[in-house]
Amino acid sequence: MKLKCTVIIATLFGSLFSAEAQQNSFTFSKSLVFAQQEVFHSEILEEDRTINIFLPESFHESSEEHTYPVLLLLEDEFFLMTSGVVKHLSSVERMPETIVVSLVDGSTIPKLYTNGSDFWPKDWKQLPFGKNPDPFTAHLKQELFPYLKKNFRANDFNMIMGLSGTAVYALHAFAKEPNLFDAHIAIAAGDILGMGYEEGESLIDYVINDFENGTNRTAYLYVTSADSDGNGNSPMIKANLEELEKRLSPYRSEDFHFISKIFPNEGHYDVALPALEEALGLIFPKEKWFAKYRDIINEPGNALKNIDDHFQKLSEEYGFELLPKTERWNSTNSLSRIGAILLKEGRTLEAIEVMKRWVSYRPNSIDALNELATAYKANNDFEKAASVMEKVEKLSSKVNIGFKAHKDSLNHLLEQYYKLNLKVFQQNSTPEDIDNIFELFTDDFTYVHPKYGGVYTREDLYNGYMRNQKNGGYDGSVVDIKGENKIVGLNAIAVSKRFIKREEGKIVEGDPQMALFEFKDGKIFRIYEYW
């Protein structure tokens, strides 16, 4: 098979490279995507709203019965930090897998009276920012939460986190919108507790109002400030937090959990990380969430029923369906590992039950199907094992078909690259021919050749082509390229080839050379030359 020609590096760049060019070291790089951004129009707010969304790692592989709580951040600044904490804690089953959403456009907070706060300027009778929060609340209820439920399988367990100024809305929601969120986290909020909707009132009065009027609430409330807030010269912050603790303490119960405290040895914004971890620990206590699957299956009764009973109890407490974890890195606390343990212990029928559940939760998992087939074989049920393996074969075929289509598109792009280069190498080539090559490249394309100087940008490469064409460097001496080997991977092709050239009236083959092409968004993203 022949592939059309690309250019020899010295011929391509001409004066771009010099004898003084030094070999630069380089590394492979790859963009990692951990979140996505959505923009949708709010009829209520009469504007487009932008949100960043972190989804659980298993979101796209899990069955439709998996739903997720939402942690809403009123400030996008803490999105990366919060997503990382949630990812880690949920991966080790210290909390449920959770969708993290940050409001890029911010929130609306009510305008409050400062009530002589020693944290804010003395001449501020009211905060200079804030307005009617009701439209924003309606937006959350009628637009954002339904949008998350429809598109991302969000359930009805909602948490909110505000920090400093945005903590106003978190406390407002607790006091005025008791059914909007199940858990409220207000960080760097000690000063805000002393403020009020009217002069002389405090948010503390509103926070405890329902309790004093005999209304029982199922809720989680976490309020804190760093001890360094106000440079340590704002005693009202500590006094407000202590007052909230004192007045709310009588109402602690199995349904209502709260923390109101000064956080020691932290700064105003630094406290976000340790406070978030403590707040999530309040909402999802370790003793409830750290399920030890080995202990559960060794209790009297059926292994899978014991696991289901454990998660059913949690589901009833939190008000949404919680399901056992199917897979977990380096831990026995998952259906995949527990199924194998049961099989090894000779509890074959129980192992089959667990593995069938694994398959139902991850219907496209070849690993799950293979393990189920193994369990059937161990039970001498070869007919069912064969049936499962047929599903594996069909699923593998679909994966291969998808890969083949992807592979074909990469091959086509690569051959276009060679074809267009061959045209440029001829004596009568034009700048337009060069432009056609660069249509195949991404905007952030780079060309890497350590022997001839290292990393070159798209612009560097383009200028090299143009300069060489102008200087008469393309004389038709390169006539073809011989492809000797090619390996197609995921968004990459490794090529071994020889340039075919005309020298002194003869056609000769050059030395073998290796190149690696990387692709992104249907274009060539990077070329490495290994010669």
Coordinates of C-alpha atoms in Angstrom, one line a residue:
M1 CA 0.0 0.0 0.0
K2 CA 1.3 3.4 -0.9
L3 CA 0.6 6.6 1.0
K4 CA 1.1 9.9 -0.6
C5 CA 4.2 11.9 0.2
T6 CA 5.0 14.2 3.1
V7 CA 8.0 16.4 3.1
I8 CA 11.5 15.8 4.2
I9 CA 12.1 18.1 7.2
A10 CA 15.1 20.0 5.7
T11 CA 13.2 20.4 2.4
L12 CA 10.0 21.6 4.1
F13 CA 11.4 24.3 6.3
G14 CA 14.5 25.4 4.4
S15 CA 15.9 28.3 6.5
L16 CA 13.5 27.6 9.4
F17 CA 16.1 25.2 10.7
S18 CA 19.8 26.1 11.0
A19 CA 22.9 24.2 11.8
E20 CA 22.7 25.8 15.2
A21 CA 19.3 24.3 16.0
Q22 CA 19.6 22.3 19.2
Q23 CA 17.7 19.1 20.1
N24 CA 15.0 19.9 22.7
S25 CA 13.5 17.5 25.0
F26 CA 9.7 17.1 24.9
T27 CA 6.9 15.2 26.6
F28 CA 3.6 13.8 25.4
S29 CA 0.6 15.8 26.5
K30 CA -3.1 15.1 26.6
S31 CA -6.1 17.2 27.5
L32 CA -8.2 15.8 30.3
V33 CA -11.9 16.6 30.5
F34 CA -13.5 16.3 33.9
A35 CA -16.5 18.6 33.6
Q36 CA -18.7 20.3 31.0
Q37 CA -20.4 23.6 30.6
E38 CA -24.1 24.2 29.7
V39 CA -25.8 27.3 28.6
F40 CA -29.6 27.5 28.7
H41 CA -32.1 30.4 28.6
S42 CA -34.0 31.4 31.7
E43 CA -37.4 32.7 30.9
I44 CA -37.9 33.8 34.5
L45 CA -34.6 35.8 34.7
E46 CA -34.8 36.7 31.0
E47 CA -31.2 35.9 30.3
D48 CA -28.9 33.0 29.3
R49 CA -27.5 31.1 32.2
T50 CA -24.1 29.4 32.2
I51 CA -23.4 26.5 34.6
N52 CA -20.4 24.2 35.0
I53 CA -21.3 20.6 35.7
F54 CA -19.3 17.8 37.2
L55 CA -20.8 14.3 36.7
P56 CA -20.0 11.1 38.5
E57 CA -17.3 9.1 36.8
S58 CA -19.6 6.2 36.1
F59 CA -22.5 8.4 34.9
H60 CA -22.4 7.3 31.2
E61 CA -21.8 3.6 32.0
S62 CA -24.5 3.3 34.7
S63 CA -28.1 2.2 34.2
E64 CA -30.9 4.6 34.1
E65 CA -32.0 3.7 37.6
H66 CA -28.9 5.5 39.0
T67 CA -29.9 9.0 40.1
Y68 CA -27.7 11.6 41.9
P69 CA -28.0 14.3 44.5
V70 CA -27.0 17.8 43.4
L71 CA -24.5 20.1 45.2
L72 CA -25.1 23.6 44.0
L73 CA -22.2 26.1 44.3
L74 CA -23.2 29.8 44.3
E75 CA -19.6 30.7 43.3
D76 CA -17.8 29.1 40.4
E77 CA -14.4 29.9 42.1
F78 CA -14.7 26.7 44.2
F79 CA -16.0 24.4 41.4
L80 CA -12.7 22.6 40.8
M81 CA -12.0 22.1 44.5
T82 CA -15.5 20.9 45.3
S83 CA -15.6 18.5 42.4
G84 CA -12.3 16.9 43.5
V85 CA -13.5 16.5 47.1
V86 CA -16.8 15.0 46.0
K87 CA -15.1 12.7 43.5
H88 CA -12.7 11.3 46.1
L89 CA -15.2 11.0 48.9
S90 CA -17.8 9.3 46.7
S91 CA -15.2 6.9 45.2
V92 CA -14.4 5.6 48.7
E93 CA -18.1 5.5 49.7
R94 CA -18.0 8.3 52.2
M95 CA -20.9 10.0 50.4
P96 CA -23.1 9.2 47.4
E97 CA -22.0 9.9 43.8
T98 CA -23.1 13.5 43.4
I99 CA -23.5 16.1 40.6
V100 CA -21.7 19.3 41.3
V101 CA -23.1 22.4 39.6
S102 CA -21.6 25.9 39.8
L103 CA -23.3 29.1 38.7
V104 CA -20.9 30.9 36.4
D105 CA -23.2 33.9 36.3
G106 CA -23.6 34.0 40.1
S107 CA -26.7 34.2 42.3
T108 CA -29.0 36.8 43.6
I109 CA -28.9 37.6 47.3
P110 CA -31.3 39.7 49.4
K111 CA -30.2 43.1 50.5
L112 CA -29.6 43.0 54.3
Y113 CA -29.1 45.5 57.1
T114 CA -25.7 45.2 58.7
N115 CA -26.9 45.9 62.2
G116 CA -23.7 47.6 63.2
S117 CA -21.5 44.7 62.1
D118 CA -17.8 45.2 63.1
F119 CA -16.8 43.3 60.0
W120 CA -18.1 45.7 57.3
P121 CA -17.4 49.5 57.0
K122 CA -19.1 51.5 59.8
D123 CA -21.1 53.7 57.4
W124 CA -22.8 50.7 55.8
K125 CA -26.3 50.6 57.2
Q126 CA -27.2 48.1 54.5
L127 CA -25.1 46.0 52.2
P128 CA -24.5 47.9 49.0
F129 CA -25.4 44.8 46.9
G130 CA -28.4 42.5 46.8
K131 CA -32.0 42.7 45.6
N132 CA -35.2 40.7 45.5
P133 CA -34.1 37.0 45.5
D134 CA -37.6 35.6 44.6
P135 CA -37.0 35.5 40.8
F136 CA -33.7 33.6 41.4
T137 CA -35.5 31.2 43.7
A138 CA -38.2 30.6 41.1
H139 CA -35.5 30.0 38.5
L140 CA -33.9 27.3 40.7
K141 CA -37.3 25.6 41.4
Q142 CA -38.9 25.8 37.9
E143 CA -35.9 25.8 35.5
L144 CA -32.5 24.7 36.9
F145 CA -33.5 21.7 39.0
P146 CA -36.0 20.3 36.3
Y147 CA -33.2 20.8 33.7
L148 CA -30.8 18.8 35.8
K149 CA -33.4 16.1 36.4
K150 CA -34.3 15.8 32.7
N151 CA -30.7 15.8 31.3
F152 CA -28.5 14.3 34.1
R153 CA -30.7 12.0 36.2
A154 CA -30.6 14.3 39.2
N155 CA -32.8 13.3 42.0
D156 CA -34.6 15.5 44.6
F157 CA -31.8 15.6 47.3
N158 CA -30.3 19.1 46.8
M159 CA -27.5 20.8 48.7
I160 CA -26.3 24.4 48.5
M161 CA -22.9 25.9 49.3
G162 CA -22.2 29.7 49.7
L163 CA -19.1 31.4 50.9
S164 CA -18.7 34.9 52.2
G165 CA -21.2 37.1 50.3
T166 CA -23.0 34.2 48.6
A167 CA -23.5 32.5 52.0
V168 CA -26.3 35.1 52.4
Y169 CA -28.5 33.2 49.9
A170 CA -27.7 29.8 51.5
L171 CA -28.9 31.1 54.9
H172 CA -31.8 32.9 53.2
A173 CA -32.9 29.6 51.6
F174 CA -32.7 27.8 55.0
A175 CA -34.9 30.5 56.6
K176 CA -37.3 31.4 53.9
E177 CA -37.4 28.4 51.5
P178 CA -37.3 25.3 53.8
N179 CA -38.2 22.8 51.0
L180 CA -35.8 24.0 48.4
F181 CA -32.6 22.3 49.8
D182 CA -32.0 19.4 52.1
A183 CA -28.6 20.6 53.2
H184 CA -27.2 24.2 53.6
I185 CA -23.5 25.0 53.8
A186 CA -22.6 28.6 54.7
I187 CA -18.9 29.2 55.0
A188 CA -17.2 32.5 56.1
A189 CA -20.7 33.4 57.2
G190 CA -20.4 34.4 60.9
D191 CA -20.8 38.1 60.2
I192 CA -23.9 37.5 58.0
L193 CA -25.7 35.7 60.8
G194 CA -26.0 39.1 62.6
M195 CA -27.6 40.8 59.6
G196 CA -31.3 41.0 58.9
Y197 CA -34.0 41.8 56.4
E198 CA -35.1 44.7 58.7
E199 CA -33.0 46.9 60.9
G200 CA -32.4 45.3 64.3
E201 CA -33.4 41.8 63.2
S202 CA -30.9 39.0 62.6
L203 CA -30.9 36.0 60.3
I204 CA -30.5 33.9 63.5
D205 CA -34.0 34.8 64.4
Y206 CA -35.3 33.6 61.0
V207 CA -33.2 30.4 61.1
I208 CA -34.6 29.3 64.4
N209 CA -38.2 30.6 63.8
D210 CA -39.6 27.3 62.5
F211 CA -38.2 25.4 65.4
E212 CA -39.5 27.8 68.0
N213 CA -42.9 27.6 66.4
G214 CA -42.9 23.8 66.8
T215 CA -42.3 22.9 63.1
N216 CA -40.1 19.8 62.8
R217 CA -37.6 20.0 60.0
T218 CA -35.4 17.3 58.3
A219 CA -32.3 19.3 57.4
Y220 CA -28.6 19.7 57.6
L221 CA -27.1 23.1 58.4
Y222 CA -23.4 23.9 58.5
V223 CA -22.2 27.5 59.4
T224 CA -18.6 28.5 60.0
S225 CA -16.1 31.3 59.8
A226 CA -12.3 31.3 60.1
D227 CA -10.8 32.6 63.3
S228 CA -8.8 35.1 61.3
D229 CA -11.9 36.8 59.7
G230 CA -11.8 40.5 60.2
N231 CA -8.1 40.1 61.0
G232 CA -9.3 38.7 64.3
N233 CA -10.8 42.0 65.2
S234 CA -14.4 41.1 64.7
P235 CA -15.7 39.7 68.0
M236 CA -19.3 39.7 66.6
I237 CA -18.5 36.9 64.2
K238 CA -17.6 34.5 67.1
A239 CA -20.6 35.8 69.1
N240 CA -23.0 35.2 66.3
L241 CA -21.9 31.6 65.8
E242 CA -22.0 30.9 69.5
E243 CA -25.5 32.4 69.7
L244 CA -26.7 30.2 66.8
E245 CA -25.2 27.2 68.5
K246 CA -26.9 28.0 71.8
R247 CA -30.3 28.7 70.4
L248 CA -30.4 25.8 68.0
S249 CA -28.9 23.1 70.2
P250 CA -32.3 22.2 71.9
Y251 CA -33.6 21.2 68.4
R252 CA -30.8 18.7 67.4
S253 CA -32.4 15.4 66.6
E254 CA -32.2 12.4 64.3
D255 CA -33.8 14.6 61.6
F256 CA -32.0 17.9 62.2
H257 CA -28.2 18.0 62.3
F258 CA -26.1 21.2 62.4
I259 CA -22.7 22.7 63.2
S260 CA -22.1 26.4 64.1
K261 CA -18.5 27.1 64.9
I262 CA -15.3 29.2 64.5
F263 CA -12.8 27.3 62.4
P264 CA -9.3 27.5 64.0
N265 CA -6.1 28.4 62.2
E266 CA -7.7 29.2 58.8
G267 CA -8.1 32.2 56.5
H268 CA -11.3 33.7 55.1
Y269 CA -11.1 31.8 51.8
D270 CA -8.6 29.1 52.9
V271 CA -11.3 27.6 55.2
A272 CA -13.3 26.5 52.2
L273 CA -11.5 23.1 51.8
P274 CA -11.5 21.9 55.4
A275 CA -15.0 23.3 56.0
L276 CA -16.4 21.6 53.0
E277 CA -15.0 18.2 54.1
E278 CA -16.5 18.7 57.6
A279 CA -19.8 19.8 56.2
L280 CA -20.0 16.7 53.9
G281 CA -19.1 14.6 56.9
L282 CA -22.0 16.1 58.8
I283 CA -24.4 15.3 56.0
F284 CA -23.0 11.9 55.2
P285 CA -21.4 10.5 58.5
K286 CA -18.6 8.0 58.0
E287 CA -20.3 5.4 60.3
K288 CA -23.3 5.3 58.0
W289 CA -21.6 5.5 54.6
F290 CA -18.5 3.5 54.9
A291 CA -20.0 0.1 54.0
K292 CA -17.8 -2.9 54.6
Y293 CA -19.2 -5.4 52.0
R294 CA -17.3 -8.4 53.4
D295 CA -18.8 -7.9 56.9
I296 CA -22.3 -7.4 55.3
I297 CA -22.2 -10.7 53.3
N298 CA -20.9 -12.6 56.3
E299 CA -24.0 -11.7 58.3
P300 CA -26.7 -14.3 58.5
G301 CA -28.9 -14.6 55.4
N302 CA -28.4 -14.1 51.7
A303 CA -25.4 -12.0 50.6
L304 CA -27.2 -9.8 48.1
K305 CA -30.2 -9.3 50.3
N306 CA -27.9 -8.1 53.1
I307 CA -26.3 -5.6 50.8
D308 CA -29.7 -4.4 49.5
D309 CA -31.0 -4.1 53.1
H310 CA -28.0 -1.9 54.0
F311 CA -28.6 0.5 51.1
Q312 CA -32.4 0.4 51.5
K313 CA -32.0 1.7 55.0
L314 CA -29.9 4.6 53.8
S315 CA -32.3 5.3 51.0
E316 CA -35.2 5.6 53.4
E317 CA -33.2 8.0 55.6
Y318 CA -32.1 10.3 52.8
G319 CA -35.2 10.1 50.6
F320 CA -33.7 8.9 47.3
E321 CA -32.7 5.4 46.1
L322 CA -29.1 4.5 46.9
L323 CA -27.5 1.5 45.1
P324 CA -24.5 -0.5 45.9
K325 CA -21.2 0.4 44.1
T326 CA -20.5 -1.9 41.2
E327 CA -16.8 -1.3 40.8
R328 CA -14.2 0.3 42.9
W329 CA -10.4 0.7 42.5
N330 CA -8.3 -1.5 44.8
S331 CA -11.1 -2.3 47.3
T332 CA -13.4 -5.3 48.0
N333 CA -16.3 -2.9 48.7
S334 CA -18.0 -3.3 45.4
L335 CA -20.3 -5.9 43.7
S336 CA -17.6 -6.9 41.2
R337 CA -15.1 -7.9 44.0
I338 CA -17.7 -9.3 46.3
G339 CA -19.1 -11.6 43.6
A340 CA -15.6 -13.0 43.0
I341 CA -15.1 -13.5 46.7
L342 CA -18.4 -15.4 47.0
L343 CA -17.5 -17.6 44.1
K344 CA -14.1 -18.4 45.6
E345 CA -15.8 -19.3 48.9
G346 CA -18.1 -21.7 47.1
R347 CA -21.2 -19.6 47.5
T348 CA -21.8 -20.0 43.8
L349 CA -25.6 -19.2 43.7
E350 CA -25.1 -16.1 45.8
A351 CA -22.2 -15.1 43.5
I352 CA -24.4 -15.4 40.5
E353 CA -27.0 -13.2 42.1
V354 CA -24.4 -10.5 42.8
M355 CA -22.9 -10.7 39.3
K356 CA -26.4 -10.5 37.7
R357 CA -27.0 -7.3 39.7
W358 CA -23.6 -6.0 38.5
V359 CA -24.7 -6.6 34.9
S360 CA -28.0 -4.9 35.4
Y361 CA -26.3 -1.8 36.8
R362 CA -23.6 -1.8 34.0
P363 CA -25.4 -3.5 31.0
N364 CA -22.6 -2.7 28.6
S365 CA -19.8 -3.9 30.8
I366 CA -17.9 -6.8 29.1
D367 CA -16.1 -7.4 32.4
A368 CA -19.4 -7.9 34.2
L369 CA -20.7 -10.3 31.6
N370 CA -17.5 -12.3 31.5
E371 CA -17.6 -12.7 35.3
L372 CA -21.3 -13.8 35.2
A373 CA -20.4 -16.4 32.5
T374 CA -17.6 -17.7 34.7
A375 CA -20.0 -18.0 37.7
Y376 CA -22.5 -19.9 35.5
K377 CA -19.7 -22.3 34.4
A378 CA -18.7 -22.9 38.1
N379 CA -22.4 -23.9 38.7
N380 CA -22.3 -26.3 35.7
D381 CA -24.9 -24.2 34.0
F382 CA -23.2 -24.2 30.6
E383 CA -26.3 -23.2 28.6
K384 CA -26.6 -19.9 30.5
A385 CA -22.9 -19.3 30.3
A386 CA -23.0 -19.7 26.5
S387 CA -26.0 -17.3 26.4
V388 CA -24.0 -14.7 28.3
M389 CA -21.0 -15.1 26.1
E390 CA -23.1 -14.5 23.0
K391 CA -24.0 -11.1 24.5
V392 CA -20.3 -10.5 25.1
E393 CA -19.5 -11.4 21.5
K394 CA -22.3 -9.0 20.2
L395 CA -21.2 -6.2 22.5
S396 CA -17.5 -6.7 21.5
S397 CA -18.6 -6.6 17.8
K398 CA -20.4 -3.3 18.3
V399 CA -17.3 -1.9 20.0
N400 CA -15.1 -3.1 17.1
I401 CA -17.5 -1.7 14.5
G402 CA -17.4 1.7 16.3
F403 CA -13.6 1.5 16.4
K404 CA -13.4 0.5 12.7
A405 CA -15.5 3.6 11.7
H406 CA -13.2 5.8 13.9
K407 CA -10.2 4.1 12.4
D408 CA -11.4 4.6 8.9
S409 CA -11.9 8.3 9.5
L410 CA -8.4 8.7 10.8
N411 CA -6.9 6.8 7.9
H412 CA -8.8 9.1 5.5
L413 CA -7.5 12.2 7.2
L414 CA -4.0 10.9 7.1
E415 CA -4.1 10.0 3.4
Q416 CA -5.5 13.5 2.7
Y417 CA -2.6 15.0 4.5
Y418 CA -0.1 13.0 2.4
K419 CA -2.0 13.7 -0.8
L420 CA -2.0 17.5 -0.2
N421 CA 1.6 17.5 0.7
L422 CA 2.6 15.8 -2.5
K423 CA 0.9 18.5 -4.4
V424 CA 2.7 21.2 -2.5
F425 CA 6.1 19.6 -3.3
Q426 CA 5.7 20.1 -7.0
Q427 CA 7.3 23.0 -8.8
N428 CA 4.0 24.6 -9.8
S429 CA 2.4 24.5 -6.3
T430 CA 0.6 27.6 -5.0
P431 CA 0.0 29.2 -1.5
E432 CA -3.6 27.9 -1.8
D433 CA -2.2 24.3 -1.9
I434 CA -0.5 25.0 1.4
D435 CA -3.7 26.5 2.9
N436 CA -5.5 23.3 2.0
I437 CA -3.0 21.3 4.2
F438 CA -3.6 23.6 7.1
E439 CA -7.3 23.1 6.9
L440 CA -6.6 19.6 8.2
F441 CA -5.0 21.0 11.4
T442 CA -6.6 22.1 14.7
D443 CA -6.1 25.7 15.8
D444 CA -3.7 24.5 18.5
F445 CA -1.8 22.1 16.3
T446 CA 1.9 21.6 17.0
Y447 CA 4.7 19.9 15.1
V448 CA 7.4 18.2 17.2
H449 CA 10.8 17.2 15.8
P450 CA 13.4 17.0 18.6
K451 CA 16.4 16.6 16.2
Y452 CA 15.5 19.8 14.3
G453 CA 14.7 22.1 17.1
G454 CA 11.8 20.8 19.2
V455 CA 8.2 22.0 19.2
Y456 CA 6.8 24.3 16.4
T457 CA 3.5 26.0 16.4
R458 CA 0.9 25.9 13.6
E459 CA 2.2 29.4 12.6
D460 CA 5.8 28.3 12.6
L461 CA 5.0 25.4 10.3
Y462 CA 2.9 27.5 8.0
N463 CA 5.6 30.2 7.7
G464 CA 8.2 27.4 6.9
Y465 CA 6.0 26.1 4.1
M466 CA 5.5 29.5 2.6
R467 CA 9.1 30.5 2.8
N468 CA 10.3 27.3 1.2
Q469 CA 7.8 27.6 -1.6
K470 CA 8.9 31.2 -2.2
N471 CA 12.5 30.2 -2.3
G472 CA 11.9 27.5 -4.8
G473 CA 12.5 24.6 -2.4
Y474 CA 9.7 22.5 -3.8
D475 CA 11.2 21.2 -7.0
G476 CA 9.3 17.9 -7.4
S477 CA 12.2 15.7 -6.3
V478 CA 10.0 14.0 -3.7
V479 CA 7.7 11.9 -5.7
D480 CA 6.0 9.5 -3.3
I481 CA 6.1 7.8 0.0
K482 CA 6.2 4.1 0.8
G483 CA 4.2 3.1 3.8
E484 CA 5.8 0.1 5.5
N485 CA 3.8 -0.2 8.7
K486 CA 0.9 1.5 10.4
I487 CA -0.7 1.1 13.8
V488 CA -4.1 2.8 14.5
G489 CA -5.0 3.6 18.1
L490 CA -7.6 5.8 19.8
N491 CA -7.2 9.2 18.1
A492 CA -3.6 8.3 17.0
I493 CA -1.7 6.7 14.2
A494 CA 1.9 5.6 14.2
V495 CA 3.5 5.4 10.7
S496 CA 6.7 3.8 9.5
K497 CA 7.5 5.1 6.0
R498 CA 10.3 5.8 3.4
F499 CA 10.4 8.8 1.2
I500 CA 10.7 8.1 -2.6
K501 CA 12.8 10.6 -4.3
R502 CA 14.3 11.3 -7.8
E503 CA 18.0 11.6 -7.6
E504 CA 20.3 12.0 -10.7
G505 CA 17.5 10.6 -13.0
K506 CA 16.9 7.6 -10.7
I507 CA 14.1 6.8 -8.3
V508 CA 15.5 5.9 -4.9
E509 CA 14.1 4.9 -1.5
G510 CA 15.2 6.9 1.6
D511 CA 15.8 5.5 5.0
P512 CA 12.9 4.2 7.1
Q513 CA 11.3 6.9 9.3
M514 CA 8.7 6.9 12.0
A515 CA 6.0 9.5 12.7
L516 CA 3.1 9.7 15.2
F517 CA -0.1 11.6 14.3
E518 CA -2.5 12.6 17.0
F519 CA -6.1 13.7 16.2
K520 CA -8.7 15.8 18.0
D521 CA -12.2 16.9 16.9
G522 CA -11.8 15.3 13.5
K523 CA -8.5 17.1 12.7
I524 CA -4.8 16.6 13.1
F525 CA -3.8 17.9 16.5
R526 CA -0.1 17.0 16.7
I527 CA 2.7 15.4 14.6
Y528 CA 5.8 13.8 16.2
E529 CA 8.7 13.0 14.0
Y530 CA 11.0 10.2 15.4
W531 CA 14.0 10.5 13.0

